[in-house]
Coordinates of C-alpha atoms in Angstrom, one line a residue:
Chain W
M1 CA 93.3 113.9 113.6
A2 CA 94.9 111.6 116.3
T3 CA 98.1 112.4 118.0
I4 CA 100.7 110.0 117.3
I5 CA 102.0 108.0 119.9
D6 CA 105.6 107.5 119.3
G7 CA 107.2 104.7 120.1
R8 CA 110.5 105.1 118.5
N9 CA 110.9 108.4 120.4
S10 CA 109.6 107.0 123.7
A11 CA 112.1 103.9 123.3
A12 CA 115.0 106.4 122.6
E13 CA 114.3 108.2 125.5
L14 CA 114.0 105.5 127.7
N15 CA 117.1 103.8 126.5
A16 CA 118.9 106.6 127.1
T17 CA 117.7 106.7 130.8
T18 CA 118.7 103.0 130.9
A19 CA 122.0 103.9 129.7
R20 CA 122.6 106.3 132.7
R21 CA 121.5 104.2 134.8
V22 CA 124.1 101.4 133.6
A23 CA 126.6 104.2 134.1
Q24 CA 125.7 104.8 137.7
L25 CA 125.8 100.9 138.7
K26 CA 129.4 100.6 136.8
K27 CA 130.5 103.3 139.4
K28 CA 129.6 100.9 142.1
G29 CA 131.2 97.9 140.3
I30 CA 128.0 96.5 139.1
V31 CA 127.4 95.5 135.4
P32 CA 123.7 94.3 135.0
G33 CA 123.5 90.9 133.0
I34 CA 121.3 89.3 130.7
A35 CA 121.4 85.9 129.6
V36 CA 118.9 84.8 126.7
I37 CA 118.5 81.3 125.7
L38 CA 117.5 80.6 122.2
V39 CA 116.7 76.9 120.8
G40 CA 116.5 76.0 117.3
D41 CA 116.6 78.4 114.3
D42 CA 113.0 80.0 114.1
P43 CA 114.1 82.9 111.9
A44 CA 111.9 85.7 113.9
S45 CA 113.6 84.4 116.8
V46 CA 117.0 84.4 115.6
I47 CA 116.6 88.1 114.7
Y48 CA 114.8 89.1 117.9
T49 CA 117.3 87.5 120.0
R50 CA 120.2 88.9 118.1
N51 CA 118.6 92.5 118.4
K52 CA 118.1 91.8 122.4
D53 CA 121.7 91.1 122.8
R54 CA 123.0 94.1 120.2
K55 CA 120.8 96.4 122.5
A56 CA 122.0 95.2 125.7
K57 CA 125.8 95.5 124.9
K58 CA 125.2 98.9 123.2
L59 CA 123.7 100.1 126.7
G60 CA 126.7 98.9 128.4
I61 CA 124.6 95.6 129.7
R62 CA 126.7 92.1 129.9
S63 CA 124.7 90.0 127.6
I64 CA 125.0 86.2 126.8
L65 CA 123.1 84.7 124.0
K66 CA 123.1 81.0 124.6
R67 CA 122.1 79.1 121.5
F68 CA 120.8 75.1 121.7
P69 CA 120.2 73.4 118.7
A70 CA 116.5 72.1 117.7
D71 CA 116.9 68.9 119.2
A72 CA 118.1 70.1 122.7
R73 CA 116.9 68.2 125.5
Q74 CA 114.8 69.5 128.3
A75 CA 117.5 68.4 130.9
E76 CA 120.4 70.6 129.0
V77 CA 118.2 73.4 128.9
L78 CA 117.0 73.4 132.5
A79 CA 121.1 72.9 133.5
T80 CA 121.7 75.9 131.8
I81 CA 119.0 77.7 133.3
Q82 CA 120.4 76.6 136.8
E83 CA 123.7 77.8 136.0
F84 CA 122.5 81.3 135.1
N85 CA 120.2 81.5 138.2
N86 CA 123.4 80.5 140.2
D87 CA 125.5 83.1 138.3
D88 CA 126.1 86.4 140.3
R89 CA 126.8 88.2 136.8
I90 CA 123.9 87.5 135.7
N91 CA 120.5 89.4 136.8
A92 CA 118.0 88.6 134.0
I93 CA 117.2 85.5 132.3
L94 CA 115.0 84.7 129.4
V95 CA 113.8 81.9 127.2
Q96 CA 113.0 83.1 123.8
S97 CA 109.4 81.4 122.6
P98 CA 108.2 79.5 120.6
L99 CA 110.3 76.4 121.6
P100 CA 110.4 73.3 119.8
S101 CA 107.7 70.9 121.0
Q102 CA 110.1 68.4 122.9
L103 CA 110.8 71.1 125.5
D104 CA 108.2 71.9 128.1
E105 CA 108.2 75.9 128.4
T106 CA 106.1 75.9 131.5
T107 CA 108.6 73.9 133.2
L108 CA 111.7 75.9 131.9
V109 CA 109.9 79.2 132.8
Q110 CA 109.3 77.9 136.5
A111 CA 112.9 76.8 136.6
I112 CA 114.0 80.6 136.2
D113 CA 114.8 82.1 139.6
P114 CA 111.6 84.6 140.0
A115 CA 114.2 87.4 140.7
K116 CA 115.6 87.0 137.7
D117 CA 112.6 86.5 135.8
V118 CA 113.0 89.3 133.1
D119 CA 109.9 88.5 131.1
G120 CA 107.8 88.6 134.1
F121 CA 106.1 85.2 133.2
H122 CA 107.0 82.9 136.1
P123 CA 103.8 82.3 138.4
V124 CA 105.2 84.0 141.4
N125 CA 105.7 87.2 139.5
V126 CA 102.5 86.8 137.8
G127 CA 100.5 86.4 141.0
K128 CA 102.1 89.2 142.6
L129 CA 101.0 91.7 139.7
Y130 CA 97.5 90.0 139.6
G131 CA 97.3 90.5 143.3
N132 CA 98.3 94.0 142.8
E133 CA 101.3 93.5 145.6
E134 CA 103.7 96.0 146.8
G135 CA 107.4 95.8 146.4
N136 CA 109.5 95.0 143.2
Y137 CA 108.9 92.4 141.0
P138 CA 109.3 92.2 137.1
I139 CA 106.4 92.5 134.9
P140 CA 105.9 91.5 131.2
C141 CA 107.7 93.8 129.0
T142 CA 105.2 94.6 126.2
P143 CA 102.5 95.6 129.0
R144 CA 105.2 97.7 130.7
G145 CA 106.2 99.6 127.6
I146 CA 102.5 100.4 126.9
M147 CA 101.9 101.7 130.3
T148 CA 105.1 103.9 130.1
M149 CA 103.6 105.3 126.6
L150 CA 100.2 106.0 128.3
S151 CA 102.0 107.8 131.0
K152 CA 104.1 109.9 128.7
Y153 CA 101.1 110.8 126.7
Q154 CA 99.4 111.6 129.7
V155 CA 96.4 109.3 129.0
P156 CA 94.1 109.0 131.8
I157 CA 93.8 105.4 133.1
A158 CA 91.8 105.7 136.8
G159 CA 87.9 105.9 136.0
S160 CA 88.5 105.2 132.5
N161 CA 86.6 102.3 130.4
A162 CA 89.3 99.9 129.0
V163 CA 88.7 97.0 126.6
I164 CA 91.3 94.7 125.7
I165 CA 91.0 92.7 122.6
G166 CA 92.9 89.2 123.0
R167 CA 93.6 87.5 126.2
S168 CA 97.4 86.2 125.6
N169 CA 99.5 85.8 128.8
L170 CA 102.2 88.0 127.3
V171 CA 99.9 90.8 126.6
G172 CA 96.1 90.8 127.2
K173 CA 96.2 89.3 130.9
P174 CA 98.7 91.4 132.3
M175 CA 97.7 94.3 130.9
L176 CA 94.2 93.7 132.3
S177 CA 95.7 93.6 135.7
L178 CA 98.1 96.7 135.1
L179 CA 94.8 98.7 133.9
T180 CA 92.9 97.2 136.8
N181 CA 95.5 97.9 139.4
A182 CA 95.4 101.6 138.2
N183 CA 91.6 101.7 138.5
A184 CA 90.3 101.5 135.1
T185 CA 87.2 99.4 134.5
V186 CA 88.5 96.7 132.3
T187 CA 86.8 94.4 129.6
M188 CA 88.8 91.6 127.9
L189 CA 86.9 90.6 124.9
N190 CA 87.3 87.2 123.4
H191 CA 86.6 85.3 119.9
L192 CA 83.4 84.3 121.4
T193 CA 82.2 87.8 122.6
P194 CA 78.6 88.0 121.0
N195 CA 78.6 92.0 120.9
P196 CA 82.0 93.4 121.0
Q197 CA 80.8 96.8 119.5
Y198 CA 79.0 97.0 122.5
Y199 CA 82.2 97.4 124.7
T200 CA 84.8 98.9 122.0
Q201 CA 82.4 101.9 121.3
N202 CA 82.1 102.7 124.8
A203 CA 86.2 102.4 125.5
D204 CA 88.0 105.5 126.4
L205 CA 91.0 103.1 126.0
L206 CA 91.2 100.3 123.2
I207 CA 94.1 97.6 123.3
V208 CA 94.0 95.6 120.3
G209 CA 96.3 92.2 120.1
V210 CA 94.7 89.9 117.8
G211 CA 97.0 89.4 114.8
Q212 CA 94.4 90.2 112.2
P213 CA 95.1 93.2 109.9
N214 CA 92.3 95.8 109.8
F215 CA 90.5 94.3 112.8
I216 CA 89.4 97.7 114.2
H217 CA 87.7 100.4 112.1
A218 CA 86.9 104.1 112.9
A219 CA 83.2 102.7 113.4
D220 CA 84.2 100.5 116.4
V221 CA 86.0 103.5 118.2
K222 CA 84.6 106.1 120.5
K223 CA 85.3 109.5 119.7
G224 CA 88.5 110.8 121.5
A225 CA 89.4 107.5 122.5
T226 CA 93.0 106.2 123.0
V227 CA 93.8 103.1 120.7
I228 CA 96.9 100.9 121.1
D229 CA 97.7 98.4 118.3
V230 CA 100.0 95.6 119.5
G231 CA 99.5 93.6 116.3
I232 CA 102.3 93.0 113.8
N233 CA 100.9 91.8 110.4
R234 CA 102.6 91.4 106.9
N235 CA 100.0 92.6 104.4
S236 CA 99.4 91.4 100.9
S237 CA 102.1 94.3 99.6
G238 CA 104.5 92.7 102.1
H239 CA 104.4 95.9 104.4
L240 CA 104.3 95.6 108.6
V241 CA 100.9 96.6 109.3
G242 CA 98.9 96.5 112.8
D243 CA 95.4 95.0 113.9
V244 CA 93.8 98.6 113.6
D245 CA 93.1 100.3 110.2
F246 CA 95.1 103.2 111.1
E247 CA 94.1 105.6 108.1
D248 CA 90.3 105.1 109.2
V249 CA 90.6 105.3 113.0
Q250 CA 92.9 108.3 113.3
K251 CA 90.1 110.4 112.4
V252 CA 88.2 109.6 115.5
A253 CA 90.8 108.3 117.9
A254 CA 92.3 111.2 120.4
K255 CA 95.9 109.4 120.2
I256 CA 96.8 106.3 118.7
T257 CA 100.0 103.9 118.2
P258 CA 101.4 103.5 114.6
V259 CA 102.5 100.0 113.4
P260 CA 105.6 100.1 113.0
G261 CA 107.0 102.6 115.3
G262 CA 104.6 102.0 118.2
V263 CA 104.4 99.4 120.7
G264 CA 107.2 97.4 119.1
P265 CA 110.3 99.6 119.8
M266 CA 109.0 99.8 123.3
T267 CA 109.1 96.3 124.2
I268 CA 113.1 95.6 124.0
A269 CA 113.7 99.2 125.7
S270 CA 111.3 98.1 128.7
L271 CA 113.4 94.6 128.7
M272 CA 116.4 96.6 128.7
E273 CA 115.1 98.8 131.9
Q274 CA 113.9 95.7 133.5
T275 CA 117.0 94.1 133.3
V276 CA 118.5 97.3 135.1
D277 CA 115.7 97.0 137.7
L278 CA 116.4 93.5 138.4
A279 CA 120.2 94.4 138.9
E280 CA 119.5 97.0 141.2
W281 CA 116.9 95.2 143.2
S282 CA 119.3 92.4 143.7
E283 CA 122.0 94.5 145.5
Chain P
M1 CA 60.1 84.5 139.0
A2 CA 63.7 83.5 139.2
T3 CA 64.9 79.9 139.9
I4 CA 66.7 80.2 143.3
I5 CA 70.1 78.5 143.2
D6 CA 70.3 76.8 146.5
G7 CA 73.5 76.9 148.0
R8 CA 72.2 75.0 151.1
N9 CA 71.3 72.1 149.1
S10 CA 74.3 72.2 146.6
A11 CA 76.5 72.1 149.7
A12 CA 75.0 69.2 151.2
E13 CA 75.4 67.1 148.1
L14 CA 79.0 68.7 147.7
N15 CA 79.7 67.5 151.2
A16 CA 78.1 64.0 150.7
T17 CA 80.7 63.4 147.8
T18 CA 83.4 64.8 149.7
A19 CA 82.6 62.4 152.6
R20 CA 82.5 59.3 150.2
R21 CA 85.9 60.4 148.6
V22 CA 87.2 60.4 152.3
A23 CA 86.1 57.0 153.0
Q24 CA 87.7 55.7 149.8
L25 CA 91.0 57.3 150.7
K26 CA 90.9 55.8 154.3
K27 CA 90.8 52.2 152.6
K28 CA 94.2 53.2 151.2
G29 CA 95.1 54.2 154.6
I30 CA 95.2 57.8 153.7
V31 CA 93.5 60.5 156.1
P32 CA 93.1 63.8 154.3
G33 CA 94.5 66.8 156.7
I34 CA 94.1 70.4 157.2
A35 CA 95.5 72.9 159.7
V36 CA 93.9 76.2 160.4
I37 CA 96.1 79.0 161.9
L38 CA 94.0 81.6 163.7
V39 CA 95.7 84.5 165.5
G40 CA 93.9 86.4 167.8
D41 CA 90.1 86.6 169.0
D42 CA 88.4 88.3 166.0
P43 CA 84.5 86.9 166.9
A44 CA 83.7 86.1 163.4
S45 CA 87.2 84.2 162.7
V46 CA 86.4 82.4 166.0
I47 CA 83.2 81.0 164.6
Y48 CA 84.4 80.6 161.1
T49 CA 87.4 78.8 162.0
R50 CA 85.4 76.5 164.5
N51 CA 83.0 75.7 161.7
K52 CA 85.9 74.6 159.3
D53 CA 87.1 72.2 162.1
R54 CA 83.8 70.8 162.8
K55 CA 82.8 70.1 159.2
A56 CA 86.3 68.7 158.7
K57 CA 86.0 66.3 161.4
K58 CA 82.5 65.4 160.5
L59 CA 83.4 64.5 156.8
G60 CA 86.5 62.5 158.2
I61 CA 89.2 64.9 157.6
R62 CA 91.9 65.2 160.3
S63 CA 91.6 68.9 161.3
I64 CA 94.1 70.6 163.7
L65 CA 92.9 74.3 164.9
K66 CA 96.2 76.1 166.0
R67 CA 95.6 79.2 167.8
F68 CA 97.9 82.1 168.7
P69 CA 97.2 85.2 171.0
A70 CA 96.7 88.6 169.3
D71 CA 100.1 89.5 170.0
A72 CA 102.0 86.7 168.3
R73 CA 104.9 87.3 166.7
Q74 CA 105.7 86.5 162.7
A75 CA 108.6 83.9 163.5
E76 CA 106.3 81.8 165.7
V77 CA 103.5 81.8 162.9
L78 CA 106.2 81.2 160.2
A79 CA 107.6 78.1 162.6
T80 CA 104.4 76.7 162.8
I81 CA 103.7 76.9 159.0
Q82 CA 106.8 75.2 158.3
E83 CA 106.0 72.5 160.7
F84 CA 102.8 72.1 159.1
N85 CA 104.8 72.0 155.5
N86 CA 106.9 69.4 156.6
D87 CA 104.2 67.2 158.4
D88 CA 103.0 64.6 155.9
R89 CA 99.4 64.1 158.0
I90 CA 98.5 67.7 156.9
N91 CA 97.4 68.2 153.1
A92 CA 96.0 71.7 153.7
I93 CA 97.1 74.6 155.4
L94 CA 95.4 78.1 155.5
V95 CA 95.9 81.5 157.7
Q96 CA 92.7 82.6 158.9
S97 CA 92.1 86.4 157.7
P98 CA 92.2 89.0 159.1
L99 CA 95.6 89.0 160.8
P100 CA 96.9 91.5 163.7
S101 CA 98.9 94.4 162.3
Q102 CA 102.1 92.8 163.5
L103 CA 101.7 90.3 161.2
D104 CA 102.5 90.2 157.4
E105 CA 100.1 88.5 156.1
T106 CA 101.7 88.3 152.4
T107 CA 104.8 86.7 153.9
L108 CA 103.1 84.3 155.9
V109 CA 100.9 83.1 152.7
Q110 CA 103.9 82.7 150.6
A111 CA 105.6 80.7 153.2
I112 CA 102.8 78.0 153.0
D113 CA 104.1 75.2 150.7
P114 CA 102.0 75.9 147.2
A115 CA 101.0 72.2 147.2
K116 CA 99.4 72.7 150.3
D117 CA 97.7 76.4 149.9
V118 CA 94.3 75.3 150.3
D119 CA 92.8 79.0 149.9
G120 CA 94.6 79.1 146.7
F121 CA 96.2 82.4 147.8
H122 CA 100.0 81.7 147.1
P123 CA 101.2 83.7 144.1
V124 CA 102.3 80.1 142.5
N125 CA 98.7 79.0 142.5
V126 CA 97.3 82.7 141.7
G127 CA 99.7 82.8 138.5
K128 CA 98.7 79.3 137.3
L129 CA 94.8 80.1 137.5
Y130 CA 95.7 83.4 135.8
G131 CA 97.8 81.8 133.3
N132 CA 95.1 79.3 132.6
E133 CA 97.7 76.5 133.3
E134 CA 96.9 72.7 132.7
G135 CA 97.3 70.6 135.8
N136 CA 96.0 70.1 139.4
Y137 CA 96.4 73.3 141.6
P138 CA 94.2 74.8 144.4
I139 CA 92.0 77.8 143.7
P140 CA 90.1 80.5 146.1
C141 CA 87.3 78.8 147.5
T142 CA 84.5 81.2 147.2
P143 CA 84.9 81.5 143.2
R144 CA 85.2 77.6 143.3
G145 CA 81.9 77.1 145.1
I146 CA 80.2 79.7 142.5
M147 CA 81.5 77.8 139.5
T148 CA 80.2 74.5 140.7
M149 CA 76.6 76.2 141.5
L150 CA 76.8 77.7 138.1
S151 CA 77.6 74.3 136.5
K152 CA 74.8 72.5 138.8
Y153 CA 72.4 74.8 137.5
Q154 CA 73.4 74.7 133.9
V155 CA 74.1 78.5 133.4
P156 CA 76.2 78.7 130.3
I157 CA 79.3 80.6 130.4
A158 CA 81.2 80.5 126.9
G159 CA 80.4 83.3 125.1
S160 CA 78.4 85.2 128.2
N161 CA 78.8 88.4 129.0
A162 CA 79.7 88.4 132.6
V163 CA 80.2 91.4 135.0
I164 CA 82.0 91.1 138.5
I165 CA 81.6 94.1 141.0
G166 CA 84.3 94.4 143.4
R167 CA 87.8 93.3 142.7
S168 CA 89.2 91.7 145.8
N169 CA 91.9 89.0 145.6
L170 CA 89.4 86.7 147.4
V171 CA 86.5 86.6 145.2
G172 CA 86.4 89.2 142.3
K173 CA 89.8 88.4 140.7
P174 CA 89.9 84.6 140.7
M175 CA 86.3 85.1 139.5
L176 CA 87.8 87.0 136.6
S177 CA 90.0 84.3 135.7
L178 CA 87.8 81.3 135.9
L179 CA 85.5 83.2 134.0
T180 CA 87.8 84.1 131.6
N181 CA 89.5 80.8 131.3
A182 CA 85.7 79.4 130.8
N183 CA 85.5 81.9 127.3
A184 CA 83.2 84.2 128.8
T185 CA 83.7 88.1 128.2
V186 CA 84.4 89.6 131.6
T187 CA 84.2 93.0 133.0
M188 CA 85.2 93.9 136.6
L189 CA 83.6 97.0 137.9
N190 CA 85.4 99.1 140.3
H191 CA 84.0 102.5 142.5
L192 CA 85.5 104.6 139.9
T193 CA 83.4 103.1 137.0
P194 CA 81.5 105.8 135.6
N195 CA 78.6 104.1 134.2
P196 CA 78.3 100.7 135.7
Q197 CA 74.5 100.2 134.3
Y198 CA 76.0 100.1 131.0
Y199 CA 77.7 96.8 131.8
T200 CA 75.4 95.5 134.3
Q201 CA 72.3 95.8 132.1
N202 CA 74.0 93.8 129.4
A203 CA 75.6 91.2 131.7
D204 CA 74.2 87.4 131.3
L205 CA 76.0 86.6 134.4
L206 CA 76.2 89.3 137.5
I207 CA 78.5 88.6 140.2
V208 CA 78.3 91.2 142.9
G209 CA 80.4 91.5 146.1
V210 CA 80.8 94.9 147.4
G211 CA 79.6 94.6 151.0
Q212 CA 76.6 97.1 150.6
P213 CA 72.8 96.2 151.2
N214 CA 70.5 96.8 148.2
F215 CA 73.5 97.7 145.7
I216 CA 71.7 96.1 143.0
H217 CA 68.1 96.5 141.7
A218 CA 66.0 95.2 139.2
A219 CA 66.7 98.3 137.0
D220 CA 70.7 97.2 137.0
V221 CA 69.6 93.5 135.6
K222 CA 69.2 92.1 132.4
K223 CA 65.9 90.1 131.9
G224 CA 67.0 86.5 132.0
A225 CA 70.3 87.2 133.9
T226 CA 71.8 85.0 136.4
V227 CA 72.7 86.8 139.4
I228 CA 75.1 85.9 142.3
D229 CA 75.3 87.8 145.4
V230 CA 78.5 87.5 147.2
G231 CA 77.7 90.1 149.9
I232 CA 77.0 89.2 153.4
N233 CA 75.7 92.2 155.6
R234 CA 73.4 92.6 158.6
N235 CA 70.5 95.3 158.1
S236 CA 68.9 97.4 160.3
S237 CA 67.0 94.9 161.8
G238 CA 69.8 92.4 162.6
H239 CA 69.2 90.1 159.7
L240 CA 71.5 88.9 157.5
V241 CA 71.5 90.2 153.8
G242 CA 73.6 90.3 150.7
D243 CA 74.4 93.0 148.2
V244 CA 71.4 92.5 145.8
D245 CA 67.9 93.6 146.7
F246 CA 66.5 90.2 146.0
E247 CA 62.7 90.6 146.2
D248 CA 63.2 93.4 143.4
V249 CA 65.7 91.6 141.3
Q250 CA 64.4 88.0 141.5
K251 CA 61.4 89.6 139.3
V252 CA 63.9 90.0 136.5
A253 CA 66.5 87.6 136.9
A254 CA 66.3 84.0 135.5
K255 CA 68.2 82.3 138.4
I256 CA 69.5 84.1 141.8
T257 CA 71.2 83.2 144.8
P258 CA 69.8 84.1 148.2
V259 CA 71.5 85.1 151.2
P260 CA 71.8 83.5 153.5
G261 CA 71.6 80.0 151.9
G262 CA 73.6 80.9 148.5
V263 CA 77.4 81.6 148.1
G264 CA 78.0 81.0 151.6
P265 CA 77.3 77.4 152.6
M266 CA 79.2 76.6 149.2
T267 CA 82.4 78.3 150.2
I268 CA 83.1 75.8 153.1
A269 CA 82.2 72.8 151.1
S270 CA 84.5 73.6 148.6
L271 CA 87.2 74.3 151.1
M272 CA 86.7 70.7 152.1
E273 CA 86.9 69.3 148.6
Q274 CA 89.6 71.0 148.1
T275 CA 91.3 69.7 151.3
V276 CA 90.6 66.1 149.7
D277 CA 91.6 67.3 146.0
L278 CA 95.2 68.1 147.7
A279 CA 95.4 65.0 149.9
E280 CA 94.9 63.1 146.2
W281 CA 97.3 65.0 144.3
S282 CA 100.0 64.6 146.8
E283 CA 99.5 60.7 146.5

């Protein structure tokens, strides 16, 4: 049976480290600050931003949750981003997705000061990650959390064959960059890939984020592989499940993340970690 | 025997189109302008920048070749980039690689106005390509030239298995983005890939840029594949050769680029095309 990669435990450990770093900064008179912009009342976004706000405060981070009505105009949101850009007490800014259709997300993300872009979505930061540039810059938090777990569970990356299913800008593409930069051979599959098993059955590391329950079965997985499940779906009985048939796949995989309790908890923990990074880098 | 993908013919066609576009712009009083910055006397760079300068002038593009001695200081080169950024007659700026070691290439490239970044190396433009953003932005010229040839020779991309050997920021990575954005399944191999043939023998499209003669043989290639050779090497008898054993591979490939006369000629032609694009986009 596979080793379970425990995201809750990993997140608790990371949060403890983050809290210690915040305490250290406070001795120097620095309080890291994050500003989250939420437009409208999308229920998942309301919960998610509230969780970010609570977690930040719990760790000693200054947190501002700025809400706009669903019919907010682009200019208002832009003006708020500019205020946060110019506010020395704010080190980290994020605009919660999804946005109402009258708002242009690309323009809003590009308006964030790249040095405060805690989601790592600004093209300047995307380009640096892609180019494997040296120096400090933020990267998307879900892939960052995955890399932290892979390291904690001593999963070898260099020289491995990695396969990513799903090519989102949030997960698939930054994951591709991080693994490529760490000397893995990476294939990113999409819905047109004629022979996905050709790749998945040869993958030492399989990362799945397609939003479809039971998308990956034991027959798709190489014996001894590490399987990372980024999916969050609700099954017919209302339970949270990932994209991987966990019971089946854990028989062949060497290491596997569960859902819930795998990738999810690490994303907010990595967001908090990166908020403190941005505060330290801005000194 | 494979169809030869003729880069000289493709470049001549593209240059003819570019010259027509320049003539059209001139009727509106616009002359596209490119500024090339060369530091030092690297023989290949001297030849390459001279060829760019001549080709630009031949097509009716205003061309400035700004030379610095090998011991130029960072501040001088930066000041020149700023001048070109502020010069309305210049639409395209590039800094020729390689640079002497006292200069920081990353900083210089980032100093170029992204709207004038004709090489497509600025992180803002890299990030846009990576994110598959809509709108107009420059992309690296060698991959752009390859995409133009693939289109001209009607090589299907969507749904294909593509393999890229070499992961440079100039070729491998932007090629990965362009092919991924066009719905190919792409694997980028590196020197640590344990089983490269596993991937190459399944590749409908194989792109090779490693700088090693005879790196790819017929046994590595799927029957009917398209093979693009980005390598430029000199063999023991002093002749230019690519990374692919052309005589051997053309027996199994359906389409193949020769060296010389394949990817090479298309790179400068694509640079000229992109200079005119930048002039049109800036209107």
